[in-house]
CSV table of C-alpha atoms in Angstrom, one decimal:
chain,number,residue,atom,x,y,z
A,1,MET,CA,-11.7,12.8,-1.6
A,2,PRO,CA,-10.6,10.9,-4.8
A,3,ILE,CA,-8.4,12.7,-7.3
A,4,GLN,CA,-10.6,14.8,-9.6
A,5,SER,CA,-8.3,15.9,-12.4
A,6,TRP,CA,-5.0,15.4,-14.1
A,7,GLN,CA,-4.0,18.8,-12.8
A,8,GLU,CA,-4.4,17.5,-9.3
A,9,MET,CA,-2.5,14.3,-10.0
A,10,SER,CA,0.3,16.4,-11.6
A,11,ASP,CA,1.0,18.0,-8.2
A,12,SER,CA,2.3,14.6,-6.9
A,13,GLN,CA,3.1,12.7,-10.0
A,14,PRO,CA,4.1,15.2,-12.7
A,15,ILE,CA,5.9,12.8,-15.1
A,16,VAL,CA,3.4,10.0,-15.1
A,17,SER,CA,0.5,12.5,-15.4
A,18,LYS,CA,2.1,14.3,-18.3
A,19,MET,CA,2.6,11.0,-20.2
A,20,LEU,CA,-0.9,9.7,-19.6
A,21,LYS,CA,-2.5,13.1,-20.4
A,22,ASN,CA,-0.7,13.0,-23.8
A,23,HIS,CA,-2.0,9.5,-24.5
A,24,VAL,CA,-5.6,10.6,-23.8
A,25,LYS,CA,-5.3,13.8,-25.8
A,26,LYS,CA,-3.8,12.1,-28.8
A,27,GLN,CA,-6.2,9.1,-28.5
A,28,ARG,CA,-3.2,6.8,-28.1
A,29,VAL,CA,-4.2,5.0,-24.9
A,30,SER,CA,-2.2,1.8,-24.6
A,31,HIS,CA,-3.8,-1.7,-24.5
A,32,ALA,CA,-1.9,-2.3,-21.2
A,33,TYR,CA,-0.4,-0.3,-18.4
A,34,LEU,CA,1.5,-1.3,-15.3
A,35,PHE,CA,1.4,1.3,-12.5
A,36,GLN,CA,4.2,0.6,-10.0
A,37,GLY,CA,4.4,2.6,-6.8
A,38,ASP,CA,4.7,2.4,-3.0
A,39,VAL,CA,1.7,2.4,-0.6
A,40,GLY,CA,0.0,5.8,-0.6
A,41,THR,CA,1.0,6.8,-4.2
A,42,ASP,CA,-2.7,6.3,-5.1
A,43,LYS,CA,-2.4,3.9,-7.9
A,44,GLU,CA,-6.1,3.1,-7.7
A,45,GLY,CA,-7.0,6.8,-7.9
A,46,LEU,CA,-4.8,7.1,-11.0
A,47,ALA,CA,-6.5,4.0,-12.6
A,48,ILE,CA,-9.9,5.6,-11.9
A,49,LEU,CA,-8.8,8.9,-13.5
A,50,LEU,CA,-7.5,7.1,-16.6
A,51,ALA,CA,-10.8,5.1,-16.9
A,52,LYS,CA,-12.9,8.2,-16.6
A,53,SER,CA,-10.7,9.8,-19.3
A,54,ILE,CA,-11.4,6.8,-21.6
A,55,PHE,CA,-15.2,6.6,-21.0
A,56,CYS,CA,-16.2,10.3,-20.3
A,57,ASN,CA,-18.6,11.7,-22.9
A,58,HIS,CA,-17.6,15.3,-22.2
A,59,LEU,CA,-13.8,15.4,-22.0
A,60,ASN,CA,-12.4,19.0,-21.8
A,61,GLN,CA,-9.2,18.3,-23.8
A,62,HIS,CA,-8.0,15.5,-21.5
A,63,GLU,CA,-9.9,16.3,-18.3
A,64,PRO,CA,-13.0,14.1,-17.5
A,65,CYS,CA,-16.1,16.2,-16.6
A,66,GLN,CA,-16.9,14.3,-13.4
A,67,GLN,CA,-20.6,14.9,-14.0
A,68,CYS,CA,-21.7,12.7,-16.9
A,69,LYS,CA,-23.3,9.3,-16.5
A,70,GLU,CA,-20.0,7.5,-17.3
A,71,CYS,CA,-18.0,9.4,-14.6
A,72,ARG,CA,-20.7,9.0,-12.0
A,73,ARG,CA,-21.0,5.2,-12.7
A,74,ILE,CA,-17.2,4.8,-12.3
A,75,ASP,CA,-17.3,6.7,-9.0
A,76,SER,CA,-20.1,4.4,-7.7
A,77,GLY,CA,-18.3,1.3,-8.8
A,78,ASN,CA,-21.1,0.3,-11.1
A,79,HIS,CA,-19.8,1.0,-14.6
A,80,PRO,CA,-20.6,-2.1,-16.7
A,81,ASP,CA,-17.5,-1.9,-18.9
A,82,LEU,CA,-14.9,-1.3,-16.1
A,83,HIS,CA,-13.9,-4.5,-14.3
A,84,TRP,CA,-11.9,-4.7,-11.1
A,85,ILE,CA,-9.9,-7.8,-10.1
A,86,VAL,CA,-8.7,-7.9,-6.5
A,87,PRO,CA,-7.1,-10.8,-4.5
A,88,ASP,CA,-9.4,-13.5,-3.5
A,89,GLY,CA,-7.9,-14.1,0.0
A,90,ALA,CA,-4.1,-14.1,-0.3
A,91,SER,CA,-3.9,-14.3,-4.1
A,92,ILE,CA,-5.5,-13.6,-7.5
A,93,LYS,CA,-6.5,-17.0,-9.0
A,94,LYS,CA,-6.7,-18.4,-12.5
A,95,ASP,CA,-10.6,-18.6,-12.3
A,96,GLN,CA,-10.7,-14.9,-11.7
A,97,ILE,CA,-8.8,-14.2,-14.9
A,98,LEU,CA,-10.9,-16.8,-16.8
A,99,HIS,CA,-14.1,-15.1,-15.7
A,100,LEU,CA,-12.6,-11.7,-16.8
A,101,GLN,CA,-11.8,-13.2,-20.2
A,102,LYS,CA,-15.4,-14.5,-20.5
A,103,GLU,CA,-16.8,-11.1,-19.7
A,104,PHE,CA,-14.6,-9.6,-22.5
A,105,THR,CA,-16.0,-11.8,-25.1
A,106,TYR,CA,-19.2,-9.8,-24.9
A,107,THR,CA,-19.7,-6.4,-26.6
A,108,GLY,CA,-19.4,-3.5,-24.3
A,109,MET,CA,-22.7,-2.4,-22.7
A,110,GLU,CA,-22.3,1.3,-23.5
A,111,SER,CA,-19.6,1.2,-26.2
A,112,ASN,CA,-17.0,-1.2,-27.6
A,113,GLN,CA,-14.5,0.0,-25.1
A,114,LYS,CA,-13.6,-2.1,-22.0
A,115,VAL,CA,-11.2,-1.5,-19.2
A,116,TYR,CA,-10.0,-3.8,-16.5
A,117,VAL,CA,-7.9,-3.1,-13.4
A,118,ILE,CA,-5.9,-5.7,-11.5
A,119,VAL,CA,-5.1,-4.6,-8.0
A,120,ASP,CA,-2.0,-6.1,-6.3
A,121,ALA,CA,-1.1,-7.8,-9.6
A,122,GLU,CA,2.0,-9.3,-7.9
A,123,LYS,CA,-0.4,-11.6,-6.0
A,124,MET,CA,-1.4,-13.5,-9.1
A,125,THR,CA,-0.8,-17.2,-8.9
A,126,ASP,CA,1.5,-18.7,-11.6
A,127,ASN,CA,-1.6,-20.1,-13.4
A,128,ALA,CA,-3.4,-16.7,-13.2
A,129,ALA,CA,-0.3,-14.9,-14.5
A,130,ASN,CA,0.1,-17.2,-17.4
A,131,ARG,CA,-3.6,-17.0,-18.3
A,132,LEU,CA,-3.4,-13.2,-18.2
A,133,LEU,CA,-0.3,-13.3,-20.4
A,134,LYS,CA,-2.3,-15.1,-23.1
A,135,PHE,CA,-4.9,-12.3,-22.8
A,136,LEU,CA,-2.3,-9.6,-23.2
A,137,GLU,CA,-0.7,-11.3,-26.2
A,138,GLU,CA,-4.0,-10.9,-28.2
A,139,PRO,CA,-5.1,-7.4,-27.4
A,140,THR,CA,-8.1,-5.8,-29.0
A,141,ARG,CA,-8.1,-2.2,-29.9
A,142,GLN,CA,-11.0,-1.5,-27.5
A,143,THR,CA,-9.5,-3.1,-24.4
A,144,THR,CA,-7.2,-1.4,-21.8
A,145,ALA,CA,-5.6,-3.3,-19.0
A,146,ILE,CA,-4.3,-1.5,-15.9
A,147,LEU,CA,-2.2,-3.5,-13.5
A,148,LEU,CA,-1.3,-2.1,-10.1
A,149,THR,CA,1.7,-3.3,-8.0
A,150,GLU,CA,4.0,-2.3,-5.2
A,151,ASN,CA,6.7,-4.7,-6.5
A,152,LEU,CA,7.4,-4.4,-10.2
A,153,TYR,CA,9.9,-7.4,-10.2
A,154,SER,CA,7.3,-9.8,-8.8
A,155,ILE,CA,5.5,-9.5,-12.1
A,156,LEU,CA,6.4,-12.0,-14.9
A,157,THR,CA,9.0,-10.5,-17.2
A,158,THR,CA,6.8,-11.5,-20.2
A,159,ILE,CA,3.8,-9.6,-18.7
A,160,ARG,CA,6.0,-6.5,-18.0
A,161,SER,CA,7.2,-6.5,-21.5
A,162,ARG,CA,3.7,-6.2,-22.8
A,163,CYS,CA,2.7,-3.2,-20.6
A,164,GLN,CA,3.7,0.4,-20.6
A,165,ILE,CA,5.3,0.7,-17.2
A,166,MET,CA,4.4,3.9,-15.2
A,167,SER,CA,6.6,4.3,-12.1
A,168,LEU,CA,5.0,6.5,-9.5
A,169,GLN,CA,7.6,8.5,-7.6
A,170,PRO,CA,7.5,8.3,-3.8
A,171,LEU,CA,6.2,11.4,-2.0
A,172,ASN,CA,8.3,13.3,0.3
A,173,PRO,CA,7.4,12.4,4.0
A,174,ASP,CA,8.6,15.8,5.1
A,175,HIS,CA,6.3,17.5,2.8
A,176,LEU,CA,3.4,15.4,3.9
A,177,GLN,CA,4.3,15.9,7.6
A,178,GLN,CA,4.3,19.7,7.1
A,179,ASN,CA,0.9,19.5,5.3
A,180,LEU,CA,-0.6,17.4,8.1
A,181,MET,CA,0.7,19.9,10.7
A,182,GLU,CA,-1.0,22.7,8.8
A,183,GLN,CA,-4.2,20.6,9.0
A,184,GLY,CA,-3.9,20.6,12.8
A,185,LEU,CA,-2.0,17.4,13.7
A,186,THR,CA,0.7,17.6,16.3
A,187,GLU,CA,4.3,17.2,15.1
A,188,ALA,CA,4.5,13.7,16.8
A,189,ASN,CA,1.4,12.4,15.1
A,190,ALA,CA,2.3,13.9,11.7
A,191,LYS,CA,5.8,12.5,11.8
A,192,LEU,CA,4.6,9.0,12.6
A,193,ILE,CA,1.6,8.8,10.3
A,194,ALA,CA,3.7,10.1,7.4
A,195,GLN,CA,5.6,6.8,7.6
A,196,PHE,CA,2.5,4.8,6.7
A,197,THR,CA,0.9,6.6,3.8
A,198,GLN,CA,1.8,9.2,1.2
A,199,SER,CA,-1.8,10.4,0.9
A,200,THR,CA,-2.9,13.4,2.9
A,201,GLN,CA,-6.5,12.1,3.0
A,202,GLU,CA,-5.5,8.6,4.2
A,203,ALA,CA,-3.2,10.2,6.8
A,204,LEU,CA,-6.0,12.4,8.2
A,205,GLU,CA,-8.2,9.4,8.4
A,206,LYS,CA,-5.5,7.4,10.2
A,207,SER,CA,-5.0,10.2,12.7
A,208,ASN,CA,-8.6,9.8,13.8
A,209,ASP,CA,-8.5,6.0,13.8
A,210,ALA,CA,-9.0,4.6,17.3
A,211,TRP,CA,-7.6,1.2,16.2
A,212,PHE,CA,-4.4,2.8,15.1
A,213,ALA,CA,-4.1,4.9,18.3
A,214,GLN,CA,-4.4,1.7,20.3
A,215,ALA,CA,-1.9,-0.1,18.1
A,216,ARG,CA,0.7,2.6,18.9
A,217,LYS,CA,0.1,2.1,22.6
A,218,LEU,CA,0.5,-1.7,22.3
A,219,VAL,CA,3.8,-1.3,20.5
A,220,VAL,CA,5.1,0.9,23.3
A,221,GLN,CA,3.8,-1.6,25.9
A,222,LEU,CA,5.4,-4.6,24.0
A,223,THR,CA,8.8,-2.9,23.9
A,224,GLU,CA,8.6,-2.1,27.7
A,225,MET,CA,7.7,-5.8,28.4
A,226,LEU,CA,10.6,-7.0,26.2
A,227,LEU,CA,13.0,-4.7,28.1
A,228,TYR,CA,11.8,-5.1,31.7
A,229,HIS,CA,9.4,-8.1,32.0
A,230,PRO,CA,10.6,-10.6,29.4
A,231,LYS,CA,9.0,-13.5,31.3
A,232,GLU,CA,5.6,-12.0,30.9
A,233,VAL,CA,5.8,-11.2,27.2
A,234,GLN,CA,4.2,-14.4,26.0
A,235,LEU,CA,1.1,-13.7,28.2
A,236,PHE,CA,1.0,-10.1,26.9
A,237,VAL,CA,1.1,-11.3,23.3
A,238,HIS,CA,-1.8,-13.8,24.0
A,239,THR,CA,-4.0,-11.5,26.0
A,240,HIS,CA,-3.4,-8.0,24.5
A,241,TRP,CA,-1.4,-8.1,21.2
A,242,MET,CA,-3.2,-10.8,19.2
A,243,PRO,CA,-6.7,-9.8,20.1
A,244,HIS,CA,-6.0,-6.3,18.7
A,245,PHE,CA,-4.0,-7.4,15.6
A,246,LYS,CA,-6.6,-10.0,14.4
A,247,GLU,CA,-6.0,-9.7,10.7
A,248,ARG,CA,-2.7,-10.3,8.9
A,249,ARG,CA,-2.8,-6.8,7.4
A,250,GLN,CA,-3.2,-5.4,10.9
A,251,LEU,CA,-0.4,-7.5,12.3
A,252,GLN,CA,1.9,-6.3,9.5
A,253,GLU,CA,1.0,-2.7,10.5
A,254,GLY,CA,1.8,-3.5,14.1
A,255,LEU,CA,5.2,-5.0,13.1
A,256,ASP,CA,5.8,-1.8,11.0
A,257,LEU,CA,5.3,0.3,14.1
A,258,LEU,CA,7.7,-2.0,16.0
A,259,LEU,CA,10.3,-1.5,13.3
A,260,ILE,CA,10.0,2.2,13.5
A,261,TRP,CA,10.5,2.0,17.3
A,262,LEU,CA,13.6,-0.2,16.9
A,263,LYS,CA,15.0,2.1,14.2
A,264,ASP,CA,14.5,5.0,16.6
A,265,ILE,CA,16.7,3.2,19.1
A,266,VAL,CA,19.4,2.8,16.4
A,267,ASN,CA,19.1,6.5,15.5
A,268,PHE,CA,19.6,7.4,19.2
A,269,HIS,CA,22.7,5.1,19.3
A,270,VAL,CA,24.3,6.8,16.3
A,271,ASP,CA,23.3,10.3,17.6
A,272,TYR,CA,20.9,10.9,14.7
A,273,ARG,CA,18.2,12.4,16.9
A,274,GLU,CA,16.4,14.4,14.2
A,275,ALA,CA,15.5,11.1,12.5
A,276,ILE,CA,13.6,9.8,15.5
A,277,ILE,CA,9.9,9.2,14.7
A,278,PHE,CA,8.4,8.5,18.2
A,279,ILE,CA,9.5,11.9,19.4
A,280,GLN,CA,7.0,11.9,22.3
A,281,HIS,CA,8.8,8.9,23.7
A,282,GLN,CA,12.4,10.0,23.5
A,283,GLU,CA,13.0,9.3,27.2
A,284,ARG,CA,11.9,5.7,26.8
A,285,ILE,CA,14.0,5.4,23.6
A,286,GLU,CA,17.0,6.7,25.5
A,287,LYS,CA,16.5,4.2,28.3
A,288,ALA,CA,16.1,1.4,25.8
A,289,SER,CA,19.4,2.3,24.1
A,290,MET,CA,21.1,1.8,27.5
A,291,GLN,CA,19.6,-1.7,27.8
A,292,TRP,CA,20.1,-2.8,24.2
A,293,SER,CA,23.4,-2.5,22.4
A,294,LEU,CA,23.4,-1.3,18.7
A,295,GLN,CA,24.1,-4.9,17.7
A,296,THR,CA,21.2,-6.2,19.7
A,297,VAL,CA,18.7,-3.7,18.2
A,298,THR,CA,20.1,-4.4,14.7
A,299,MET,CA,19.4,-8.1,15.2
A,300,ALA,CA,15.9,-7.4,16.6
A,301,ILE,CA,15.2,-5.4,13.3
A,302,GLU,CA,16.2,-8.5,11.3
A,303,PHE,CA,14.0,-10.7,13.4
A,304,VAL,CA,11.0,-8.4,12.8
A,305,MET,CA,11.7,-8.3,9.0
A,306,GLU,CA,11.7,-12.1,9.0
A,307,ALA,CA,8.5,-12.2,11.0
A,308,LYS,CA,6.9,-9.9,8.3
A,309,ARG,CA,8.0,-12.3,5.6
A,310,LYS,CA,6.5,-15.3,7.5
A,311,ILE,CA,3.1,-13.5,7.9
A,312,GLU,CA,3.2,-12.8,4.1
A,313,GLN,CA,3.8,-16.6,3.6
A,314,ASN,CA,0.7,-17.4,5.7
A,315,VAL,CA,2.6,-18.9,8.7
A,316,HIS,CA,0.3,-18.9,11.8
A,317,PRO,CA,0.4,-15.3,13.3
A,318,GLN,CA,0.4,-16.4,16.9
A,319,LEU,CA,3.4,-18.7,16.3
A,320,VAL,CA,5.2,-15.9,14.4
A,321,MET,CA,4.7,-13.5,17.3
A,322,GLU,CA,5.7,-16.0,19.9
A,323,GLN,CA,8.9,-16.8,18.1
A,324,LEU,CA,9.7,-13.2,17.4
A,325,THR,CA,9.3,-12.1,21.0
A,326,LEU,CA,11.4,-15.1,22.2
A,327,GLN,CA,14.2,-14.1,19.7
A,328,ILE,CA,14.2,-10.5,20.8
A,329,SER,CA,14.1,-11.1,24.6
A,330,ARG,CA,17.0,-13.7,24.7
């Protein structure tokens, strides 16, 4: 369920919500915003809420009505004056920004107001970023840019300087975990899923995701193979791991699960048991800590982090996994 009101957003992001509400109420919406926050902080939901507050015909002080034609069009993704730019493959390209600029030379379909949202703005190519910079340097009063990013410092300094930066605070995993348990999840499931999202709705969806359930099993199986059957690991990667983690995004999530498992072994070594996430596998984690020294596990974590960087750099996934498992099983 998308965020419906600034009051609802205030529960998780009180500072940012208060600032944006004041901008709407005083009709001082900036020409450019940069929303920075971790996965799960619902930057897109915040962008939609701000867009509704700009376009809604029946604002109640600062709250969009959610019922008018403008609000419904935004919900359906069909508002003619709200434009979304998302990565085309691995990046946002110059042609996408040029097309956006061309669209903005036309008068708004419903009013003179136009809004554009750039998702994963850190993935703009240098040419795209420089083109956007020229766009931001010549703002019109009726245009609002909303850039979304997980990594503020991957955005050009010159672009950052032309935006109002809104930093979304990370949500408390313990709070989310408790909330999920109240929704019926087991402690083990709630503890793990809270590591992957800060949204209750996304977490509930993930708890019912058969793909994610199988991913967890494969991570446990991979660690068992690395520990006890290292000569068979490459075959396991080829026949079981890669067929499941087909997309780069999926492989990143699999590596995140592997990182959590390895960090659990570290926490067992240092006797920090309450921090263990895979609580239903504590016996396996204890056995693993007997096989792998603290130094070995720490090195394995570094290898996984390097593998994640290579996936981000478009190195062939199969080669990345083969190298990673060889490094860990040495």
